Coordinates of C-alpha atoms in Angstrom, one line a residue:
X2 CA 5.5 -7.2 -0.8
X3 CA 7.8 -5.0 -3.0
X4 CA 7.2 -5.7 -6.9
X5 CA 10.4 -4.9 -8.9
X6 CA 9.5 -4.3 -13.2
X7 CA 12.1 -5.7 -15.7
X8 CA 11.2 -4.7 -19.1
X9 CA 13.3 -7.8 -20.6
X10 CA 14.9 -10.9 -19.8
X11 CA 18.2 -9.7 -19.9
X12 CA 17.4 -6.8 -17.6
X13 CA 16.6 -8.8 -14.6
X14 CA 19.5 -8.8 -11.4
X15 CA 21.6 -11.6 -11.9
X16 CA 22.5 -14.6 -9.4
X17 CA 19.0 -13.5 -7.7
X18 CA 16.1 -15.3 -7.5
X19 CA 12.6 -13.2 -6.2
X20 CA 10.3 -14.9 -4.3
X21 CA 7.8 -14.8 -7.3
X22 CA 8.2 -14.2 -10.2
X23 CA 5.9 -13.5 -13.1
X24 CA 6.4 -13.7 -17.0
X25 CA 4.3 -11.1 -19.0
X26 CA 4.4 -11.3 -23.0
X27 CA 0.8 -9.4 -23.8
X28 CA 1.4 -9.9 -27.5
X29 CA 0.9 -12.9 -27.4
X30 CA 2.7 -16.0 -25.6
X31 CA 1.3 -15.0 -22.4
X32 CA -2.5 -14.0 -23.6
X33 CA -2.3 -17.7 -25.4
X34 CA -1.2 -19.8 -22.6
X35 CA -3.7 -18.1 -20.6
X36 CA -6.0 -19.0 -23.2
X37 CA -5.3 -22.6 -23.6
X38 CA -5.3 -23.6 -19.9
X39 CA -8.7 -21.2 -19.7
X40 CA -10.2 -23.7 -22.5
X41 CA -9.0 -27.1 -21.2
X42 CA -5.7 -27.6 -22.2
X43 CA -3.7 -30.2 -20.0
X44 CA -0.4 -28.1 -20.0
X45 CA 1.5 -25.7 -21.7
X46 CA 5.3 -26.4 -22.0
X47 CA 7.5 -23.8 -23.4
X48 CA 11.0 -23.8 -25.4
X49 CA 13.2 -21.4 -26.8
X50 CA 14.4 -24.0 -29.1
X51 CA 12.0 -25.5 -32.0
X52 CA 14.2 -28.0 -32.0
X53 CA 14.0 -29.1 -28.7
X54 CA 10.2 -28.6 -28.8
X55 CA 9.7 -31.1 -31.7
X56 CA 12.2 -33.6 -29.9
X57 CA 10.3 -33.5 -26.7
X58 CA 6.7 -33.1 -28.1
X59 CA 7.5 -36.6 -30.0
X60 CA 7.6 -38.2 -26.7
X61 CA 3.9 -37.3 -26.6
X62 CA 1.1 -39.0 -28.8
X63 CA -0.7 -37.2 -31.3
X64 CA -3.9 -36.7 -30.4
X65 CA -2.3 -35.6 -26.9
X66 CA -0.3 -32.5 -28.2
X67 CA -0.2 -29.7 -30.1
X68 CA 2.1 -27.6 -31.6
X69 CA 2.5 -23.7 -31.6
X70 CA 6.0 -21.8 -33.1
X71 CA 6.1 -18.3 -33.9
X72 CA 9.3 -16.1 -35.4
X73 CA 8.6 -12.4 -35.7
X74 CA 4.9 -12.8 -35.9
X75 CA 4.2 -15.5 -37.9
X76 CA 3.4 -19.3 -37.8
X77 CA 6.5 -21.7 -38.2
X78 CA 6.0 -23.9 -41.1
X79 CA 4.8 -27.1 -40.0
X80 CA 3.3 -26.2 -36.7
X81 CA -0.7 -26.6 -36.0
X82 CA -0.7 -22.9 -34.2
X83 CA 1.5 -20.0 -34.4
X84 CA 1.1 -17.6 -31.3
X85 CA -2.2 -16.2 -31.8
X86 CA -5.1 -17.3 -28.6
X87 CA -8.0 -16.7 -31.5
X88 CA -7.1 -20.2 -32.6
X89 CA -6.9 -22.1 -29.1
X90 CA -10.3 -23.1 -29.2
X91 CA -12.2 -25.9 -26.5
X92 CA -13.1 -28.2 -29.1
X93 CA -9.0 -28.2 -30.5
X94 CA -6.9 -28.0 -27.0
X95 CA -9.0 -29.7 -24.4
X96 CA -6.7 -32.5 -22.8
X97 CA -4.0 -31.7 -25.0
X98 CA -0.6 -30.8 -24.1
X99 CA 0.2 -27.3 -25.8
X100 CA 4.4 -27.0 -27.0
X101 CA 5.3 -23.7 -27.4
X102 CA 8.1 -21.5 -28.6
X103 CA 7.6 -18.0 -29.4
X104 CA 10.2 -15.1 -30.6
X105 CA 10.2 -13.3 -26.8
X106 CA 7.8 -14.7 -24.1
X107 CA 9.5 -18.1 -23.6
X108 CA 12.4 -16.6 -23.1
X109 CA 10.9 -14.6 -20.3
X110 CA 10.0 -17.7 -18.8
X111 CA 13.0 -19.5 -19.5
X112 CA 14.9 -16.5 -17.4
X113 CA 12.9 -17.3 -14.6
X114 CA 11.7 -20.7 -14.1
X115 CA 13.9 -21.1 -11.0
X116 CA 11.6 -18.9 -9.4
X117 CA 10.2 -20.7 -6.5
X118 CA 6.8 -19.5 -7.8
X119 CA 6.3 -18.7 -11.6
X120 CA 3.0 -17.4 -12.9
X121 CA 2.5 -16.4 -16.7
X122 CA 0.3 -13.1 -17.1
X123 CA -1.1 -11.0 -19.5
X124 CA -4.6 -8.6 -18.8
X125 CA -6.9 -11.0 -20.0
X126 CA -5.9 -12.9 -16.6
X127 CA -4.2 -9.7 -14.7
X128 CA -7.5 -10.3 -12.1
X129 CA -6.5 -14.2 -11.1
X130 CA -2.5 -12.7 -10.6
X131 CA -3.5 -10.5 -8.1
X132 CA -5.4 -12.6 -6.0
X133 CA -2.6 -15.0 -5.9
X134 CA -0.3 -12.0 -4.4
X135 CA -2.4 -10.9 -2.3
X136 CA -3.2 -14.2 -1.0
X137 CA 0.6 -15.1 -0.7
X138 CA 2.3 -11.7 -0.2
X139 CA 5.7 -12.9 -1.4
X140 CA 8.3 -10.6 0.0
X141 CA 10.0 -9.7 -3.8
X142 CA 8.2 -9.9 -6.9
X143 CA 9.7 -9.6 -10.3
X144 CA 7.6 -8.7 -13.5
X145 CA 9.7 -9.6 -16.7
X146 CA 8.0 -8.3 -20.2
X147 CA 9.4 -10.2 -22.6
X148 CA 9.8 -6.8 -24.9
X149 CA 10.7 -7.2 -28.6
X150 CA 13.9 -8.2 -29.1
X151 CA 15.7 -7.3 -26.3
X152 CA 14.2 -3.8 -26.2
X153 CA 11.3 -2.4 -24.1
X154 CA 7.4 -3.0 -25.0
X155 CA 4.2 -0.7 -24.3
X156 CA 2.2 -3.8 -23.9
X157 CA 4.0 -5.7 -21.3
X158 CA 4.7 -2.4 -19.2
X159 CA 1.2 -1.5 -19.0
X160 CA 0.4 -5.2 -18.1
X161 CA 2.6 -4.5 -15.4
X162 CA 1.2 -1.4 -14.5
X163 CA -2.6 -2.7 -14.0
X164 CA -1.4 -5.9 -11.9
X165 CA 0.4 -3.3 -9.4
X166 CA -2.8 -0.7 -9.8
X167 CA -4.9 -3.3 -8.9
X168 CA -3.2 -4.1 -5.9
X169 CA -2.9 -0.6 -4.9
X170 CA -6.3 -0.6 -5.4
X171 CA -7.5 -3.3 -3.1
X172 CA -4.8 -3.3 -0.8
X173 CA -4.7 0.8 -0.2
X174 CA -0.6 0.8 -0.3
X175 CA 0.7 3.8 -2.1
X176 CA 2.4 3.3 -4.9
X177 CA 6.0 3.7 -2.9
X178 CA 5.5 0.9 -0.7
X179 CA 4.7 -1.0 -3.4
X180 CA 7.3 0.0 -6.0
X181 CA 10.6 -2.0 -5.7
X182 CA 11.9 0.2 -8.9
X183 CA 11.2 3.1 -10.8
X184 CA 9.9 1.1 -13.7
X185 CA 7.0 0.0 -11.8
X186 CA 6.3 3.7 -11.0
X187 CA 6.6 4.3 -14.4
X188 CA 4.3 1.1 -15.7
X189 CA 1.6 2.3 -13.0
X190 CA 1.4 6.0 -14.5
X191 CA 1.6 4.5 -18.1
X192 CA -1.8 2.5 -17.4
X193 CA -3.7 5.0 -15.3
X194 CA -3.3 7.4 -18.6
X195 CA -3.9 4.3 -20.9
X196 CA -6.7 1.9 -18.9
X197 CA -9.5 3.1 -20.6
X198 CA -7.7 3.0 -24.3
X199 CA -5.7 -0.2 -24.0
X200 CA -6.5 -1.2 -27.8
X201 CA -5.7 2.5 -28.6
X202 CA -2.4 2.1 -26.7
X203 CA -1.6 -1.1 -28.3
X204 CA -2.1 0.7 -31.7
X205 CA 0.8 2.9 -30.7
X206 CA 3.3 0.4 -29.9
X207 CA 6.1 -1.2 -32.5
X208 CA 4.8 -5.3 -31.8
X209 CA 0.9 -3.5 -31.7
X210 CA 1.9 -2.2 -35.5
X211 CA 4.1 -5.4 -36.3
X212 CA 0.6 -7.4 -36.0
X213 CA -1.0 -5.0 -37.6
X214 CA 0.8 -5.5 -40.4
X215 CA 0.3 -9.1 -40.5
X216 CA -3.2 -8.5 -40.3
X217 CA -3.9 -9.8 -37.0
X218 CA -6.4 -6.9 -35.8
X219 CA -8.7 -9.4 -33.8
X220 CA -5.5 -10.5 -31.6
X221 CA -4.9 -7.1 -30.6
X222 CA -8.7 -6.2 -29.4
X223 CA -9.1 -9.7 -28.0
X224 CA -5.3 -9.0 -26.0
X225 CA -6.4 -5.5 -24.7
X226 CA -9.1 -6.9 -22.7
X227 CA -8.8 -6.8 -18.9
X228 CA -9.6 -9.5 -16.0
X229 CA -11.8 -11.8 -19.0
X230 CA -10.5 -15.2 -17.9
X231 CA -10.3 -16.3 -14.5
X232 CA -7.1 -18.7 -14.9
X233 CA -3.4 -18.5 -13.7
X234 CA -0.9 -20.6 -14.9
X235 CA 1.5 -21.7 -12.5
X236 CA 4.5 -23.2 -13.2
X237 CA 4.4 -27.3 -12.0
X238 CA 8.1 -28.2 -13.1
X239 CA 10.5 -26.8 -15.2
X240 CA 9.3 -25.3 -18.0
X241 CA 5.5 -26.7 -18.1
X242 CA 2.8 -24.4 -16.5
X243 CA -0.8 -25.7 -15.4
X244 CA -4.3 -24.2 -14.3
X245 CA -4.2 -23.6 -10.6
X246 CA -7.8 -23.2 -11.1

């Protein structure tokens, strides 16, 4: 198993497909699908394009869907949720279909849904990632952060960095048999300084301080956590992830 790190969509190898390949958007598309399939939710379907979301969501009744958009960090107008996992309670998303599109993570996804295998993670789940790899040991592995923008994030590269650390961990390869690039040597090293700071780490980084800003402290601590839901989200057709669990 080689695991390749892509710190953004538009970084990833083109006319390639990997064998599995995961989406990591920390802060916070991935920590809230994770989230909503942890509390019940039927599915989560993502879109780049609100309007495509609200198109397709109509096909779905009411009381079976819910609604999440988010443009540089806050709520769309009109939407029930913007992109924080704080507000995917039980009691709101159990049995509901959760539509989502987010500045940067469902664009990560959208890069890669032809994946034959297509997992969302984020640490809050980083424990139920690696025991899928190590259970399938797909030959190539590609980790796409979703960044900010098109440029790199601290949050998704450390993301990546624990999933590999854990399976160096558990599996006793060295980092060079794992390593498919040097951006996974580099996303290992960044959480073995970082693993027991996350929140500190994610105070440092430019989306960390955009949240900040928009007051969304609680997001952040609750993000930072590592290996607190035991749920991975698998992608079932195009576009629309479930609870393999």
């Amino acid at each position: 198993m080689k695991l390749f790190l892509y710190h953004t969509p538009e970084l990833t190898p083109k006319d390639e497909i990997p064998d599995c390949a995961i989406a990591v958007d920390v802060l916070r598309a991935t920590s809230t699908i994770a989230t909503v399939l942890a509390a019940g939710g039927e599915a989560v379907q993502v879109f780049s394009d609100l309007e495509k979301l609200i198109e397709i969501s109509e096909q779905w009744p009411a009381e079976k869907r819910l609604r999440a958009g988010e443009r540089g960090g806050a709520k769309v107008t009109g939407f029930e949720l913007g992109n924080s996992p704080l507000d995917c309670t039980p009691e709101l998303v159990h049995g509901r279909r959760l539509f989502i599109s987010t500045t940067n993570g469902t664009r990560a996804l959208q890069r890669i849904q032809n994946s034959p295998s297509v997992l969302a993670a984020a640490l809050i789940n980083r424990a139920a990632i690696v025991e899928y790899l190590l259970e399938k040991q797909p030959q190539t592995v590609w980790i796409v952060g979703s960044g900010w923008e098109g440029s790199f994030a601290l949050e998704d590269t450390v993301c990546a960095g624990a999933i590999a650390h854990s399976i160096i961990e558990k599996t006793h390869v060295s980092p060079d048999q794992l390593a498919g690039n040097d951006e996974l040597i580099g996303a290992i090293a960044l959480y073995t300084q970082w693993q027991d700071n996350l929140l500190g780490l994610f105070h440092h980084a430019s989306h960390g301080k955009r949240l900040l800003r928009l007051e969304c402290h609680e997001d952040l601590k609750y993000c930072s956590q590592t290996d607190i839901l035991d749920v991975l989200p698998i992608q079932q057709e195009i576009g629309v992830l479930k609870s393999k669990n």
